[in-house]
Coordinates of C-alpha atoms in Angstrom, one line a residue:
X1 CA 37.0 -255.2 -23.6
X2 CA 37.5 -253.0 -20.6
X3 CA 40.4 -251.2 -22.4
X4 CA 38.2 -250.5 -25.4
X5 CA 35.4 -249.2 -23.3
X6 CA 37.8 -247.0 -21.4
X7 CA 39.1 -245.5 -24.7
X8 CA 35.6 -244.9 -26.0
X9 CA 34.6 -243.2 -22.7
X10 CA 37.7 -241.1 -22.8
X11 CA 37.1 -240.0 -26.4
X12 CA 33.5 -239.3 -25.5
X13 CA 34.5 -237.2 -22.5
X14 CA 37.1 -235.2 -24.6
X15 CA 34.4 -234.6 -27.3
X16 CA 31.9 -233.5 -24.6
X17 CA 34.4 -231.2 -23.0
X18 CA 35.4 -229.6 -26.3
X19 CA 31.8 -229.1 -27.2
X20 CA 31.0 -227.6 -23.8
X21 CA 33.8 -225.1 -24.0
X22 CA 33.0 -223.9 -27.5
X23 CA 30.3 -221.2 -27.6
X24 CA 27.7 -221.3 -30.3
X25 CA 28.2 -218.9 -33.2
X26 CA 26.8 -215.4 -32.6
X27 CA 23.3 -214.6 -34.0
X28 CA 24.5 -211.6 -36.0
X29 CA 22.1 -208.7 -36.7
X30 CA 20.9 -208.6 -40.3
X31 CA 22.0 -212.2 -41.0
X32 CA 19.5 -214.8 -42.1
X33 CA 17.4 -215.6 -39.1
X34 CA 19.2 -213.0 -37.0
X35 CA 17.8 -209.9 -35.2
X36 CA 16.6 -207.0 -37.3
X37 CA 18.7 -203.9 -37.7
X38 CA 16.8 -200.9 -36.3
X39 CA 19.6 -198.5 -35.4
X40 CA 21.8 -196.3 -37.5
X41 CA 25.2 -197.9 -38.0
X42 CA 28.6 -197.1 -39.4
X43 CA 30.8 -199.5 -41.2
X44 CA 34.3 -199.8 -39.6
X45 CA 37.7 -200.4 -41.1
X46 CA 37.4 -204.2 -40.9
X47 CA 33.9 -204.4 -42.2
X48 CA 32.1 -204.6 -38.9
X49 CA 29.2 -202.4 -38.1
X50 CA 28.8 -200.2 -35.0
X51 CA 25.3 -199.1 -34.0
X52 CA 24.8 -195.7 -32.3
X53 CA 22.2 -193.4 -30.8
X54 CA 22.4 -189.6 -30.8
X55 CA 21.2 -187.4 -27.9
X56 CA 21.0 -183.7 -27.1
X57 CA 21.4 -180.9 -29.6
X58 CA 22.5 -181.6 -33.2
X59 CA 26.2 -182.1 -33.7
X60 CA 26.2 -179.2 -36.1
X61 CA 25.1 -176.8 -33.4
X62 CA 26.9 -178.4 -30.5
X63 CA 29.6 -176.7 -28.5
X64 CA 30.5 -179.9 -26.6
X65 CA 30.6 -183.3 -28.3
X66 CA 30.7 -186.4 -26.0
X67 CA 31.0 -190.1 -26.8
X68 CA 29.5 -192.2 -24.1
X69 CA 30.7 -195.8 -23.5
X70 CA 28.2 -198.1 -21.8
X71 CA 28.9 -200.7 -19.1
X72 CA 28.6 -204.4 -18.7
X73 CA 25.4 -206.0 -19.9
X74 CA 24.2 -202.7 -21.3
X75 CA 23.7 -201.0 -24.7
X76 CA 23.5 -197.7 -26.5
X77 CA 20.1 -197.1 -24.8
X78 CA 21.8 -197.1 -21.3
X79 CA 23.4 -193.7 -21.6
X80 CA 22.8 -192.4 -18.1
X81 CA 24.4 -189.0 -18.7
X82 CA 22.0 -188.4 -21.6
X83 CA 18.9 -189.7 -19.7
X84 CA 19.6 -187.8 -16.5
X85 CA 20.7 -184.4 -17.9
X86 CA 17.9 -181.9 -18.0
X87 CA 16.9 -180.5 -21.4
X88 CA 17.6 -177.0 -20.1
X89 CA 21.3 -177.9 -19.3
X90 CA 21.7 -179.6 -22.6
X91 CA 20.4 -176.6 -24.5
X92 CA 22.2 -174.0 -22.4
X93 CA 25.6 -175.6 -22.8
X94 CA 25.0 -177.0 -26.3
X95 CA 25.7 -180.6 -25.5
X96 CA 25.7 -183.4 -28.1
X97 CA 26.1 -187.0 -26.9
X98 CA 26.4 -190.2 -28.9
X99 CA 26.2 -193.6 -27.3
X100 CA 27.0 -196.8 -29.2
X101 CA 26.7 -200.5 -28.8
X102 CA 30.1 -202.0 -28.0
X103 CA 31.0 -205.0 -30.2
X104 CA 28.7 -207.9 -29.7
X105 CA 26.1 -205.9 -27.8
X106 CA 22.8 -204.6 -29.1
X107 CA 23.1 -204.2 -32.9
X108 CA 26.9 -203.8 -33.2
X109 CA 28.7 -206.7 -34.9
X110 CA 30.7 -209.1 -32.7
X111 CA 34.4 -208.8 -32.8
X112 CA 36.2 -212.1 -31.8
X113 CA 39.5 -210.2 -32.3
X114 CA 38.5 -207.5 -29.9
X115 CA 41.4 -205.9 -27.9
X116 CA 41.7 -202.9 -25.7
X117 CA 43.3 -201.0 -28.6
X118 CA 40.6 -201.9 -31.1
X119 CA 37.9 -200.5 -28.8
X120 CA 39.7 -197.1 -28.7
X121 CA 40.1 -197.2 -32.5
X122 CA 36.4 -198.0 -32.9
X123 CA 35.6 -194.8 -30.9
X124 CA 38.0 -192.8 -33.0
X125 CA 36.4 -194.1 -36.2
X126 CA 32.9 -193.4 -34.9
X127 CA 33.9 -189.8 -34.2
X128 CA 35.3 -189.4 -37.7
X129 CA 32.4 -190.9 -39.6
X130 CA 29.9 -188.8 -37.6
X131 CA 32.0 -185.7 -38.3
X132 CA 32.6 -184.8 -34.6
X133 CA 35.8 -182.9 -35.5
X134 CA 39.4 -183.4 -34.5
X135 CA 38.6 -183.3 -30.7
X136 CA 35.9 -184.8 -28.5
X137 CA 35.1 -185.9 -25.0
X138 CA 34.7 -189.5 -23.8
X139 CA 32.7 -190.6 -20.8
X140 CA 32.6 -194.3 -19.7
X141 CA 30.6 -196.0 -17.0
X142 CA 31.7 -199.2 -15.2
X143 CA 33.3 -201.5 -17.9
X144 CA 33.0 -198.6 -20.2
X145 CA 35.4 -196.8 -17.9
X146 CA 38.0 -199.4 -18.8
X147 CA 37.6 -198.3 -22.4
X148 CA 38.3 -194.7 -21.4
X149 CA 41.7 -195.9 -20.1
X150 CA 42.3 -197.3 -23.6
X151 CA 41.3 -194.0 -25.1
X152 CA 43.8 -192.2 -22.9
X153 CA 46.5 -194.7 -24.0
X154 CA 45.8 -194.9 -27.7
X155 CA 43.9 -191.8 -28.9
X156 CA 44.7 -189.2 -26.3
X157 CA 45.6 -186.8 -29.1
X158 CA 41.9 -186.8 -30.1
X159 CA 40.5 -186.0 -26.7
X160 CA 39.4 -182.7 -25.1
X161 CA 38.6 -184.4 -21.8
X162 CA 37.6 -187.7 -20.3
X163 CA 35.4 -188.9 -17.4
X164 CA 35.5 -192.4 -15.8
X165 CA 32.4 -193.2 -13.7
X166 CA 32.9 -196.1 -11.3
X167 CA 35.4 -197.7 -13.7
X168 CA 35.9 -201.4 -13.3
X169 CA 39.3 -202.4 -12.0
X170 CA 41.5 -205.1 -13.3
X171 CA 43.0 -206.8 -10.2
X172 CA 46.1 -207.9 -12.3
X173 CA 47.3 -204.4 -13.2
X174 CA 50.9 -204.6 -12.1
X175 CA 50.9 -201.1 -10.6
X176 CA 48.9 -202.3 -7.6
X177 CA 50.6 -203.5 -4.5
X178 CA 49.9 -207.3 -4.1
X179 CA 48.5 -206.9 -0.5
X180 CA 46.1 -204.2 -1.7
X181 CA 44.7 -206.2 -4.6
X182 CA 44.4 -209.2 -2.4
X183 CA 42.4 -207.3 0.1
X184 CA 40.1 -205.8 -2.6
X185 CA 39.7 -209.1 -4.5
X186 CA 38.4 -210.9 -1.5
X187 CA 35.7 -208.2 -0.9
X188 CA 33.9 -209.9 -3.9
X189 CA 31.5 -212.7 -3.5
X190 CA 33.2 -216.1 -3.9
X191 CA 31.5 -216.9 -7.3
X192 CA 32.7 -213.6 -8.7
X193 CA 36.3 -214.3 -7.5
X194 CA 36.1 -217.6 -9.5
X195 CA 34.5 -216.0 -12.5
X196 CA 37.4 -213.5 -12.7
X197 CA 40.0 -216.2 -12.2
X198 CA 38.6 -218.1 -15.2
X199 CA 38.5 -214.9 -17.3
X200 CA 42.1 -214.1 -16.5
X201 CA 43.8 -217.5 -16.3
X202 CA 41.7 -219.7 -18.6
X203 CA 39.7 -217.4 -20.9
X204 CA 39.0 -220.4 -23.2
X205 CA 36.8 -221.8 -20.4
X206 CA 34.8 -218.5 -20.0
X207 CA 31.7 -219.8 -21.9
X208 CA 31.6 -223.1 -20.1
X209 CA 32.2 -221.6 -16.7
X210 CA 29.5 -219.0 -17.0
X211 CA 26.9 -221.4 -18.4
X212 CA 27.5 -224.5 -16.4
X213 CA 25.2 -225.6 -13.5
X214 CA 27.8 -227.3 -11.2
X215 CA 29.0 -224.1 -9.4
X216 CA 27.3 -220.8 -8.6
X217 CA 27.5 -218.4 -11.6
X218 CA 28.9 -214.9 -11.5
X219 CA 26.7 -212.7 -9.2
X220 CA 27.3 -209.8 -11.6
X221 CA 26.1 -211.7 -14.6
X222 CA 23.1 -213.0 -12.6
X223 CA 22.5 -209.5 -11.2
X224 CA 22.2 -210.8 -7.6
X225 CA 20.9 -208.2 -5.1
X226 CA 24.0 -208.7 -2.9
X227 CA 26.2 -206.8 -5.4
X228 CA 24.2 -203.6 -5.0
X229 CA 24.6 -201.0 -2.2
X230 CA 21.7 -199.5 -0.3
X231 CA 21.7 -196.4 -2.6
X232 CA 21.8 -198.6 -5.7
X233 CA 18.7 -200.4 -4.6
X234 CA 16.9 -197.1 -4.1
X235 CA 17.9 -196.0 -7.6
X236 CA 16.6 -199.2 -9.3
X237 CA 13.2 -197.7 -10.2
X238 CA 14.9 -194.9 -12.1
X239 CA 16.5 -197.5 -14.3
X240 CA 13.2 -199.2 -15.2
X241 CA 12.6 -197.0 -18.2
X242 CA 15.9 -198.0 -19.8
X243 CA 15.1 -201.6 -19.2
X244 CA 12.6 -201.6 -22.0
X245 CA 15.4 -202.4 -24.4
X246 CA 16.9 -205.0 -22.1
X247 CA 16.2 -207.9 -24.5
X248 CA 18.4 -206.2 -27.2
X249 CA 21.5 -206.2 -25.1
X250 CA 22.5 -209.9 -25.6
X251 CA 20.3 -210.7 -28.6
X252 CA 23.4 -211.8 -30.6
X253 CA 24.6 -214.2 -27.9
X254 CA 26.1 -214.0 -24.4
X255 CA 29.7 -215.0 -25.4
X256 CA 30.6 -212.1 -27.7
X257 CA 28.9 -209.6 -25.4
X258 CA 29.1 -210.5 -21.7
X259 CA 31.8 -213.1 -21.7
X260 CA 34.1 -211.4 -24.2
X261 CA 33.8 -208.3 -22.0
X262 CA 35.1 -210.3 -19.0
X263 CA 38.0 -211.8 -21.0
X264 CA 39.1 -208.4 -22.3
X265 CA 38.5 -206.5 -19.1
X266 CA 40.2 -209.0 -16.7
X267 CA 42.7 -210.5 -19.1
X268 CA 46.4 -209.5 -19.3
X269 CA 46.6 -205.9 -20.5
X270 CA 49.4 -204.7 -22.7
X271 CA 49.6 -201.5 -20.7
X272 CA 49.1 -200.4 -17.1
X273 CA 46.8 -197.4 -16.6
X274 CA 49.0 -196.3 -13.7
X275 CA 51.8 -195.8 -16.1
X276 CA 49.9 -193.3 -18.2
X277 CA 51.1 -189.7 -18.5
X278 CA 49.0 -186.6 -18.3
X279 CA 47.4 -186.2 -21.7
X280 CA 46.8 -182.5 -21.0
X281 CA 50.1 -181.2 -19.6
X282 CA 49.2 -177.6 -20.4
X283 CA 45.8 -177.7 -18.8
X284 CA 44.0 -177.7 -22.1
X285 CA 41.7 -180.5 -20.9
X286 CA 41.0 -182.6 -17.8
X287 CA 40.4 -186.2 -16.7
X288 CA 37.9 -187.0 -13.9
X289 CA 37.3 -190.2 -12.0
X290 CA 34.1 -190.5 -10.0
X291 CA 33.6 -193.2 -7.4
X292 CA 31.1 -194.0 -4.7
X293 CA 32.6 -195.1 -1.4
X294 CA 30.0 -197.8 -0.9
X295 CA 30.4 -199.4 -4.4
X296 CA 30.2 -203.2 -3.9
X297 CA 31.4 -203.9 -7.5
X298 CA 34.4 -201.7 -7.6
X299 CA 36.5 -201.4 -4.4
X300 CA 37.1 -197.8 -3.5
X301 CA 40.5 -198.6 -2.0
X302 CA 41.8 -199.3 -5.4
X303 CA 40.4 -196.1 -6.9
X304 CA 42.1 -194.1 -4.1
X305 CA 45.4 -195.8 -5.0
X306 CA 45.1 -194.9 -8.7
X307 CA 44.3 -191.3 -7.8
X308 CA 47.5 -191.1 -5.8
X309 CA 49.6 -192.7 -8.5
X310 CA 48.1 -190.3 -11.1
X311 CA 47.8 -187.0 -9.4
X312 CA 46.8 -185.3 -12.7
X313 CA 43.4 -187.1 -12.4
X314 CA 40.6 -185.1 -10.7
X315 CA 39.3 -187.7 -8.2
X316 CA 35.8 -187.3 -6.9
X317 CA 34.7 -189.7 -4.1
X318 CA 31.0 -189.5 -3.3
X319 CA 30.1 -190.5 0.3
X320 CA 27.2 -192.9 0.6
X321 CA 27.1 -193.7 -3.1
X322 CA 27.3 -197.1 -4.8
X323 CA 27.9 -198.3 -8.3
X324 CA 25.0 -196.5 -9.9
X325 CA 26.5 -193.2 -9.0
X326 CA 25.5 -191.4 -12.2
X327 CA 21.8 -192.0 -11.5
X328 CA 21.8 -190.3 -8.1
X329 CA 20.0 -187.0 -8.0
X330 CA 22.2 -184.2 -9.4
X331 CA 25.2 -186.4 -10.1
X332 CA 25.0 -186.4 -13.9
X333 CA 24.9 -182.6 -14.0
X334 CA 27.9 -182.4 -11.6
X335 CA 29.9 -184.9 -13.7
X336 CA 29.2 -183.2 -17.0
X337 CA 29.8 -179.7 -15.7
X338 CA 33.0 -180.7 -14.0
X339 CA 34.2 -182.2 -17.2
X340 CA 33.1 -179.4 -19.6
X341 CA 33.5 -176.4 -17.4
X342 CA 36.5 -177.7 -15.4
X343 CA 36.1 -175.4 -12.4
X344 CA 32.5 -176.4 -11.6
X345 CA 31.9 -178.3 -8.4
X346 CA 28.2 -178.6 -7.7
X347 CA 28.0 -181.8 -5.6
X348 CA 29.4 -182.7 -2.2
X349 CA 32.4 -185.0 -2.6
X350 CA 35.8 -185.8 -1.3
X351 CA 38.5 -184.3 -3.5
X352 CA 41.7 -186.2 -3.2
X353 CA 43.6 -184.4 -6.0

């Protein structure tokens, strides 16, 4: 009898564990009972749809065409560079910006097969279907900055320039010295250290780990105040307007948006950004990396190391700034003008390259 009960309990535990680690199916936009489709969308090569939002002057009149890649837990509505640029600068320079929902976010279909390369190819296809021409700029914020690294790897021939704003680091990129990544890794809150370990070493546990109640959840997912710098806290009211669309961000489910982001961003990459070569060897374009020295989400010591390994990157370190660097007064204009006009420097920063 004891043996039979033990077997039954073991089977029950295995069944519970399997069910707990399996995320529910996504609530796809446009499906029966799913969220409504309200945004313009393109149909991609594999049948998925990508939702987008256009800003600035019309693409037919634009001199500069920019694709903006949003960060973690955000959407096409969170295009800081579009929200913060003055209409006068937009009109004067002739700037067109398109932001889009990355797969699983907002109204873009989930992509369970998402890879770093597929994200770059999504951007290339978005540019082609919108008729942006053979060349365009990419700007990525936070986790969106990781996507820009993929663009530099896989579609650099399509780029006129690129900007990475507080781009999230993968602590397992092999180009980093072990002692440096260890130092940076332990600057995170303990619950974030564990969340990233799960995403890297056991991605199949990502859903369970980030929804269970036994241990503290990721502070980033929970948006705990400890992850923000003093300047970030001061800038929060500016973001309130963009929070109107907050409910849309994860309306298709947290797994194919937030947790898939973590698995892709902190998994094992098939390339190391620090092995990339200058995509503009003749000076026909430029790549910029912007980082606040008080960013509590992305350790500045790792960005400094990247800038030394890749001297062709224009590295801009902003004293006193945190992760929400693009929302600081005057920063968006400085970022965009440095990218488009190359020689423009309109904001105090530390130039390490």
